């Protein structure tokens, strides 16, 4: 589990393609590796990767073919910058939101402009993921926890404050770029719960979890 608060920007030092899989060597920048050991998890541009080799200034990790297909790693090259975050501990401050590191798909940057000192982006999400993106909800872009400021069908708007821009790779995004997208974990589980609750309610005659029940309970406006 992660928070979406980036600890360092790393660099892809080596990419080995092994059939459909990939083995990465990542230079970790300022990331503190003193407590990292084999088998630990590090979110690399939002993808939860398992450390298979520890280096003095980085780590080696494997990416499965399925993960490659769902993320931007299929197009990354040696020298690509990546956002890094170590897995949370019981003492970690939850400064962002609950992030699993399981990327749902790829979004595309449609617009980029400055608003004051902040950078404002409009992105397009895959249609099948749009229903999980809500105004003022949380979303993860290349591992960065962000707040959705506006939603219009399959597009959504993000505002990147100067500190976040300076500490992540988002400052380099331009129109047409693709980013790893992880939707809100709670939204996905809630949808699944409602599916099963509806089936159970129909068989037992009960109400179950419905949109009306959520609205009456204050979860929806």
PDB file of C-alpha atoms in Angstrom:
ATOM      1  CA  UNK A   1       0.000   0.000   0.000  1.00  0.00           C
ATOM      2  CA  UNK A   2       1.148   3.528  -0.823  1.00  0.00           C
ATOM      3  CA  UNK A   3       0.001   7.117  -0.276  1.00  0.00           C
ATOM      4  CA  UNK A   4       0.777   8.760  -3.620  1.00  0.00           C
ATOM      5  CA  UNK A   5       3.242  11.160  -1.986  1.00  0.00           C
ATOM      6  CA  UNK A   6       6.386  10.885  -4.103  1.00  0.00           C
ATOM      7  CA  UNK A   7       9.702  10.475  -2.286  1.00  0.00           C
ATOM      8  CA  UNK A   8      12.099  10.714  -5.226  1.00  0.00           C
ATOM      9  CA  UNK A   9      12.358  10.913  -8.996  1.00  0.00           C
ATOM     10  CA  UNK A  10      14.399   8.014 -10.343  1.00  0.00           C
ATOM     11  CA  UNK A  11      15.743   7.093 -13.762  1.00  0.00           C
ATOM     12  CA  UNK A  12      15.421   3.880 -15.756  1.00  0.00           C
ATOM     13  CA  UNK A  13      19.007   2.728 -16.127  1.00  0.00           C
ATOM     14  CA  UNK A  14      18.441  -0.587 -17.908  1.00  0.00           C
ATOM     15  CA  UNK A  15      15.469  -2.313 -19.579  1.00  0.00           C
ATOM     16  CA  UNK A  16      15.716  -6.018 -20.379  1.00  0.00           C
ATOM     17  CA  UNK A  17      12.868  -7.489 -22.398  1.00  0.00           C
ATOM     18  CA  UNK A  18      12.271 -11.157 -21.591  1.00  0.00           C
ATOM     19  CA  UNK A  19       9.520 -12.335 -23.877  1.00  0.00           C
ATOM     20  CA  UNK A  20       6.519 -10.271 -22.807  1.00  0.00           C
ATOM     21  CA  UNK A  21       8.042  -9.482 -19.412  1.00  0.00           C
ATOM     22  CA  UNK A  22      10.483  -6.707 -18.530  1.00  0.00           C
ATOM     23  CA  UNK A  23      13.313  -6.541 -16.001  1.00  0.00           C
ATOM     24  CA  UNK A  24      14.094  -2.977 -14.918  1.00  0.00           C
ATOM     25  CA  UNK A  25      17.136  -1.471 -13.286  1.00  0.00           C
ATOM     26  CA  UNK A  26      16.157   1.785 -11.604  1.00  0.00           C
ATOM     27  CA  UNK A  27      18.528   4.480 -10.350  1.00  0.00           C
ATOM     28  CA  UNK A  28      16.655   5.706  -7.287  1.00  0.00           C
ATOM     29  CA  UNK A  29      17.917   9.290  -6.950  1.00  0.00           C
ATOM     30  CA  UNK A  30      17.474  10.617  -3.410  1.00  0.00           C
ATOM     31  CA  UNK A  31      15.274   7.698  -2.271  1.00  0.00           C
ATOM     32  CA  UNK A  32      16.530   6.328   1.061  1.00  0.00           C
ATOM     33  CA  UNK A  33      17.341   2.662   0.426  1.00  0.00           C
ATOM     34  CA  UNK A  34      18.847   1.940   3.855  1.00  0.00           C
ATOM     35  CA  UNK A  35      15.727   0.039   4.966  1.00  0.00           C
ATOM     36  CA  UNK A  36      14.935  -1.622   1.612  1.00  0.00           C
ATOM     37  CA  UNK A  37      15.489  -5.377   1.297  1.00  0.00           C
ATOM     38  CA  UNK A  38      14.698  -8.126  -1.178  1.00  0.00           C
ATOM     39  CA  UNK A  39      10.970  -8.601  -1.616  1.00  0.00           C
ATOM     40  CA  UNK A  40      10.047  -5.042  -0.573  1.00  0.00           C
ATOM     41  CA  UNK A  41       7.638  -3.031  -2.706  1.00  0.00           C
ATOM     42  CA  UNK A  42       8.444   0.271  -4.416  1.00  0.00           C
ATOM     43  CA  UNK A  43       5.870   2.124  -6.504  1.00  0.00           C
ATOM     44  CA  UNK A  44       7.569   3.039  -9.769  1.00  0.00           C
ATOM     45  CA  UNK A  45       5.481   5.555 -11.717  1.00  0.00           C
ATOM     46  CA  UNK A  46       2.493   4.217  -9.814  1.00  0.00           C
ATOM     47  CA  UNK A  47       3.194   0.520 -10.415  1.00  0.00           C
ATOM     48  CA  UNK A  48       3.859  -1.629  -7.342  1.00  0.00           C
ATOM     49  CA  UNK A  49       7.108  -3.478  -8.099  1.00  0.00           C
ATOM     50  CA  UNK A  50       8.921  -6.080  -6.002  1.00  0.00           C
ATOM     51  CA  UNK A  51      12.632  -5.546  -5.438  1.00  0.00           C
ATOM     52  CA  UNK A  52      14.548  -8.599  -6.719  1.00  0.00           C
ATOM     53  CA  UNK A  53      18.015  -7.095  -6.339  1.00  0.00           C
ATOM     54  CA  UNK A  54      19.281  -4.267  -4.146  1.00  0.00           C
ATOM     55  CA  UNK A  55      21.927  -1.907  -5.519  1.00  0.00           C
ATOM     56  CA  UNK A  56      23.904   0.847  -3.819  1.00  0.00           C
ATOM     57  CA  UNK A  57      21.990   3.520  -5.714  1.00  0.00           C
ATOM     58  CA  UNK A  58      18.919   1.707  -6.991  1.00  0.00           C
ATOM     59  CA  UNK A  59      17.125  -1.591  -7.412  1.00  0.00           C
ATOM     60  CA  UNK A  60      16.104  -4.235  -9.926  1.00  0.00           C
ATOM     61  CA  UNK A  61      12.477  -5.313 -10.417  1.00  0.00           C
ATOM     62  CA  UNK A  62      10.445  -7.453 -12.806  1.00  0.00           C
ATOM     63  CA  UNK A  63       7.249  -6.439 -14.614  1.00  0.00           C
ATOM     64  CA  UNK A  64       4.834  -9.069 -15.909  1.00  0.00           C
ATOM     65  CA  UNK A  65       3.396  -9.022 -19.414  1.00  0.00           C
ATOM     66  CA  UNK A  66      -0.061  -8.154 -18.047  1.00  0.00           C
ATOM     67  CA  UNK A  67       1.297  -5.106 -16.205  1.00  0.00           C
ATOM     68  CA  UNK A  68       3.210  -4.018 -19.294  1.00  0.00           C
ATOM     69  CA  UNK A  69      -0.015  -4.088 -21.328  1.00  0.00           C
ATOM     70  CA  UNK A  70      -1.937  -1.972 -18.782  1.00  0.00           C
ATOM     71  CA  UNK A  71       0.725   0.687 -18.206  1.00  0.00           C
ATOM     72  CA  UNK A  72       3.091   2.975 -20.029  1.00  0.00           C
ATOM     73  CA  UNK A  73       6.066   0.703 -19.383  1.00  0.00           C
ATOM     74  CA  UNK A  74       5.696  -0.786 -22.860  1.00  0.00           C
ATOM     75  CA  UNK A  75       6.948   2.525 -24.268  1.00  0.00           C
ATOM     76  CA  UNK A  76       9.473   3.588 -21.633  1.00  0.00           C
ATOM     77  CA  UNK A  77      13.128   3.876 -22.611  1.00  0.00           C
ATOM     78  CA  UNK A  78      16.460   3.983 -20.832  1.00  0.00           C
ATOM     79  CA  UNK A  79      16.696   7.462 -19.314  1.00  0.00           C
ATOM     80  CA  UNK A  80      12.953   7.822 -18.655  1.00  0.00           C
ATOM     81  CA  UNK A  81      12.252   9.581 -15.338  1.00  0.00           C
ATOM     82  CA  UNK A  82       9.922   7.791 -12.906  1.00  0.00           C
ATOM     83  CA  UNK A  83       8.211   8.750  -9.646  1.00  0.00           C
ATOM     84  CA  UNK A  84       9.225   6.583  -6.682  1.00  0.00           C
ATOM     85  CA  UNK A  85       7.577   5.797  -3.357  1.00  0.00           C
ATOM     86  CA  UNK A  86       8.362   3.052  -0.857  1.00  0.00           C
ATOM     87  CA  UNK A  87       5.475   1.085   0.648  1.00  0.00           C
ATOM     88  CA  UNK A  88       3.903   2.608   3.757  1.00  0.00           C
ATOM     89  CA  UNK A  89       4.684   1.469   7.288  1.00  0.00           C
ATOM     90  CA  UNK A  90       2.490   1.793  10.422  1.00  0.00           C
ATOM     91  CA  UNK A  91       4.384   5.036  11.172  1.00  0.00           C
ATOM     92  CA  UNK A  92       3.891   6.613   7.719  1.00  0.00           C
ATOM     93  CA  UNK A  93       1.785   9.757   7.456  1.00  0.00           C
ATOM     94  CA  UNK A  94      -1.112   9.201   5.068  1.00  0.00           C
ATOM     95  CA  UNK A  95      -0.632  12.513   3.284  1.00  0.00           C
ATOM     96  CA  UNK A  96      -2.304  11.466   0.034  1.00  0.00           C
ATOM     97  CA  UNK A  97      -4.877   8.671  -0.231  1.00  0.00           C
ATOM     98  CA  UNK A  98      -4.901   4.870  -0.261  1.00  0.00           C
ATOM     99  CA  UNK A  99      -2.995   3.742  -3.358  1.00  0.00           C
ATOM    100  CA  UNK A 100      -2.575   0.059  -4.200  1.00  0.00           C
ATOM    101  CA  UNK A 101       0.007   0.388  -6.960  1.00  0.00           C
ATOM    102  CA  UNK A 102      -2.230  -1.686  -9.253  1.00  0.00           C
ATOM    103  CA  UNK A 103      -2.611   0.526 -12.320  1.00  0.00           C
ATOM    104  CA  UNK A 104      -6.034   0.355 -13.999  1.00  0.00           C
ATOM    105  CA  UNK A 105      -5.084   1.775 -17.364  1.00  0.00           C
ATOM    106  CA  UNK A 106      -3.502   4.643 -19.259  1.00  0.00           C
ATOM    107  CA  UNK A 107      -4.850   8.205 -19.580  1.00  0.00           C
ATOM    108  CA  UNK A 108      -3.801  10.787 -22.140  1.00  0.00           C
ATOM    109  CA  UNK A 109      -2.910  14.443 -21.657  1.00  0.00           C
ATOM    110  CA  UNK A 110      -5.260  16.588 -23.779  1.00  0.00           C
ATOM    111  CA  UNK A 111      -4.402  20.102 -22.568  1.00  0.00           C
ATOM    112  CA  UNK A 112      -1.745  21.806 -20.484  1.00  0.00           C
ATOM    113  CA  UNK A 113      -1.762  25.416 -19.358  1.00  0.00           C
ATOM    114  CA  UNK A 114      -0.574  27.580 -16.498  1.00  0.00           C
ATOM    115  CA  UNK A 115      -3.018  29.043 -13.989  1.00  0.00           C
ATOM    116  CA  UNK A 116      -0.967  31.383 -11.849  1.00  0.00           C
ATOM    117  CA  UNK A 117       2.066  29.360 -10.758  1.00  0.00           C
ATOM    118  CA  UNK A 118       0.192  26.060 -10.968  1.00  0.00           C
ATOM    119  CA  UNK A 119      -0.044  23.795 -14.013  1.00  0.00           C
ATOM    120  CA  UNK A 120      -3.513  22.729 -15.105  1.00  0.00           C
ATOM    121  CA  UNK A 121      -4.070  19.542 -17.101  1.00  0.00           C
ATOM    122  CA  UNK A 122      -7.067  18.058 -18.875  1.00  0.00           C
ATOM    123  CA  UNK A 123      -6.747  14.312 -19.400  1.00  0.00           C
ATOM    124  CA  UNK A 124      -8.855  11.651 -21.099  1.00  0.00           C
ATOM    125  CA  UNK A 125      -9.517   8.393 -19.273  1.00  0.00           C
ATOM    126  CA  UNK A 126     -10.508   5.084 -20.859  1.00  0.00           C
ATOM    127  CA  UNK A 127     -14.317   4.921 -21.047  1.00  0.00           C
ATOM    128  CA  UNK A 128     -14.493   1.874 -18.773  1.00  0.00           C
ATOM    129  CA  UNK A 129     -12.693   3.798 -15.982  1.00  0.00           C
ATOM    130  CA  UNK A 130     -14.515   7.124 -16.273  1.00  0.00           C
ATOM    131  CA  UNK A 131     -17.313   6.099 -13.911  1.00  0.00           C
ATOM    132  CA  UNK A 132     -14.813   5.864 -11.044  1.00  0.00           C
ATOM    133  CA  UNK A 133     -13.585   9.459 -11.456  1.00  0.00           C
ATOM    134  CA  UNK A 134     -15.528  11.997  -9.387  1.00  0.00           C
ATOM    135  CA  UNK A 135     -15.337  15.741  -8.818  1.00  0.00           C
ATOM    136  CA  UNK A 136     -13.107  16.355  -5.755  1.00  0.00           C
ATOM    137  CA  UNK A 137     -12.334  12.652  -5.614  1.00  0.00           C
ATOM    138  CA  UNK A 138      -8.827  11.200  -5.462  1.00  0.00           C
ATOM    139  CA  UNK A 139      -6.893   9.791  -8.390  1.00  0.00           C
ATOM    140  CA  UNK A 140      -3.349   8.573  -8.947  1.00  0.00           C
ATOM    141  CA  UNK A 141      -1.355   9.738 -11.980  1.00  0.00           C
ATOM    142  CA  UNK A 142       2.074   8.138 -12.486  1.00  0.00           C
ATOM    143  CA  UNK A 143       2.029   7.330  -8.778  1.00  0.00           C
ATOM    144  CA  UNK A 144       1.093  10.851  -7.639  1.00  0.00           C
ATOM    145  CA  UNK A 145      -1.976  11.334  -5.437  1.00  0.00           C
ATOM    146  CA  UNK A 146      -4.091  14.158  -6.876  1.00  0.00           C
ATOM    147  CA  UNK A 147      -7.543  15.702  -6.487  1.00  0.00           C
ATOM    148  CA  UNK A 148      -9.931  15.813  -9.440  1.00  0.00           C
ATOM    149  CA  UNK A 149     -11.073  19.418  -9.877  1.00  0.00           C
ATOM    150  CA  UNK A 150     -13.558  18.942 -12.713  1.00  0.00           C
ATOM    151  CA  UNK A 151     -15.112  16.112 -14.718  1.00  0.00           C
ATOM    152  CA  UNK A 152     -16.624  16.268 -18.212  1.00  0.00           C
ATOM    153  CA  UNK A 153     -17.712  12.882 -19.597  1.00  0.00           C
ATOM    154  CA  UNK A 154     -14.449  10.950 -20.088  1.00  0.00           C
ATOM    155  CA  UNK A 155     -12.183  13.925 -19.348  1.00  0.00           C
ATOM    156  CA  UNK A 156     -11.013  15.271 -16.011  1.00  0.00           C
ATOM    157  CA  UNK A 157      -9.031  18.308 -14.855  1.00  0.00           C
ATOM    158  CA  UNK A 158      -6.089  18.350 -12.463  1.00  0.00           C
ATOM    159  CA  UNK A 159      -4.168  21.242 -10.946  1.00  0.00           C
ATOM    160  CA  UNK A 160      -0.503  20.652 -10.107  1.00  0.00           C
ATOM    161  CA  UNK A 161       0.831  23.034  -7.465  1.00  0.00           C
ATOM    162  CA  UNK A 162       4.472  24.193  -7.753  1.00  0.00           C
ATOM    163  CA  UNK A 163       5.783  21.888  -4.997  1.00  0.00           C
ATOM    164  CA  UNK A 164       4.273  18.785  -6.621  1.00  0.00           C
ATOM    165  CA  UNK A 165       5.582  19.855 -10.026  1.00  0.00           C
ATOM    166  CA  UNK A 166       9.092  20.322  -8.620  1.00  0.00           C
ATOM    167  CA  UNK A 167       9.156  16.957  -6.801  1.00  0.00           C
ATOM    168  CA  UNK A 168       7.652  14.719  -9.522  1.00  0.00           C
ATOM    169  CA  UNK A 169       7.804  14.031 -13.250  1.00  0.00           C
ATOM    170  CA  UNK A 170       4.450  15.750 -13.849  1.00  0.00           C
ATOM    171  CA  UNK A 171       6.209  19.028 -14.648  1.00  0.00           C
ATOM    172  CA  UNK A 172       7.471  17.432 -17.884  1.00  0.00           C
ATOM    173  CA  UNK A 173       4.096  16.209 -19.155  1.00  0.00           C
ATOM    174  CA  UNK A 174       2.954  17.625 -22.476  1.00  0.00           C
ATOM    175  CA  UNK A 175      -0.049  17.231 -24.768  1.00  0.00           C
ATOM    176  CA  UNK A 176      -0.328  13.725 -26.155  1.00  0.00           C
ATOM    177  CA  UNK A 177       1.654  12.073 -23.373  1.00  0.00           C
ATOM    178  CA  UNK A 178       0.292   8.950 -21.685  1.00  0.00           C
ATOM    179  CA  UNK A 179       0.238   8.439 -17.922  1.00  0.00           C
ATOM    180  CA  UNK A 180      -0.447   5.504 -15.617  1.00  0.00           C
ATOM    181  CA  UNK A 181      -3.884   5.839 -14.034  1.00  0.00           C
ATOM    182  CA  UNK A 182      -5.152   4.250 -10.819  1.00  0.00           C
ATOM    183  CA  UNK A 183      -8.711   5.130  -9.857  1.00  0.00           C
ATOM    184  CA  UNK A 184      -9.933   5.415  -6.283  1.00  0.00           C
ATOM    185  CA  UNK A 185      -9.696   2.080  -4.480  1.00  0.00           C
ATOM    186  CA  UNK A 186     -12.903   2.632  -2.512  1.00  0.00           C
ATOM    187  CA  UNK A 187     -14.929   3.384  -5.672  1.00  0.00           C
ATOM    188  CA  UNK A 188     -13.950   0.068  -7.243  1.00  0.00           C
ATOM    189  CA  UNK A 189     -14.794  -1.959  -4.142  1.00  0.00           C
ATOM    190  CA  UNK A 190     -18.045  -0.092  -3.605  1.00  0.00           C
ATOM    191  CA  UNK A 191     -19.199  -0.944  -7.130  1.00  0.00           C
ATOM    192  CA  UNK A 192     -18.406  -4.611  -6.554  1.00  0.00           C
ATOM    193  CA  UNK A 193     -20.212  -4.576  -3.213  1.00  0.00           C
ATOM    194  CA  UNK A 194     -23.302  -3.068  -4.810  1.00  0.00           C
ATOM    195  CA  UNK A 195     -23.331  -5.774  -7.475  1.00  0.00           C
ATOM    196  CA  UNK A 196     -23.342  -8.554  -4.901  1.00  0.00           C
ATOM    197  CA  UNK A 197     -25.693  -6.709  -2.543  1.00  0.00           C
ATOM    198  CA  UNK A 198     -28.195  -6.307  -5.356  1.00  0.00           C
ATOM    199  CA  UNK A 199     -28.135 -10.041  -6.075  1.00  0.00           C
ATOM    200  CA  UNK A 200     -28.488 -10.939  -2.401  1.00  0.00           C
ATOM    201  CA  UNK A 201     -31.262  -8.391  -1.854  1.00  0.00           C
ATOM    202  CA  UNK A 202     -33.230  -9.761  -4.768  1.00  0.00           C
ATOM    203  CA  UNK A 203     -33.074 -13.299  -3.390  1.00  0.00           C
ATOM    204  CA  UNK A 204     -33.806 -12.344   0.230  1.00  0.00           C
ATOM    205  CA  UNK A 205     -36.317  -9.553  -0.332  1.00  0.00           C
ATOM    206  CA  UNK A 206     -34.039  -7.021   1.425  1.00  0.00           C
ATOM    207  CA  UNK A 207     -32.925  -3.626   0.171  1.00  0.00           C
ATOM    208  CA  UNK A 208     -29.146  -4.217   0.036  1.00  0.00           C
ATOM    209  CA  UNK A 209     -26.709  -1.420  -0.881  1.00  0.00           C
ATOM    210  CA  UNK A 210     -28.340   0.792  -3.514  1.00  0.00           C
ATOM    211  CA  UNK A 211     -27.720   4.269  -4.917  1.00  0.00           C
ATOM    212  CA  UNK A 212     -30.851   5.442  -3.103  1.00  0.00           C
ATOM    213  CA  UNK A 213     -29.595   4.040   0.193  1.00  0.00           C
ATOM    214  CA  UNK A 214     -26.212   5.704  -0.264  1.00  0.00           C
ATOM    215  CA  UNK A 215     -27.878   9.049  -1.035  1.00  0.00           C
ATOM    216  CA  UNK A 216     -30.156   8.801   2.013  1.00  0.00           C
ATOM    217  CA  UNK A 217     -27.136   7.952   4.161  1.00  0.00           C
ATOM    218  CA  UNK A 218     -25.228  11.040   3.040  1.00  0.00           C
ATOM    219  CA  UNK A 219     -22.654   9.353   0.807  1.00  0.00           C
ATOM    220  CA  UNK A 220     -23.979  10.938  -2.378  1.00  0.00           C
ATOM    221  CA  UNK A 221     -25.117  14.457  -3.157  1.00  0.00           C
TER     222      UNK A 221
END
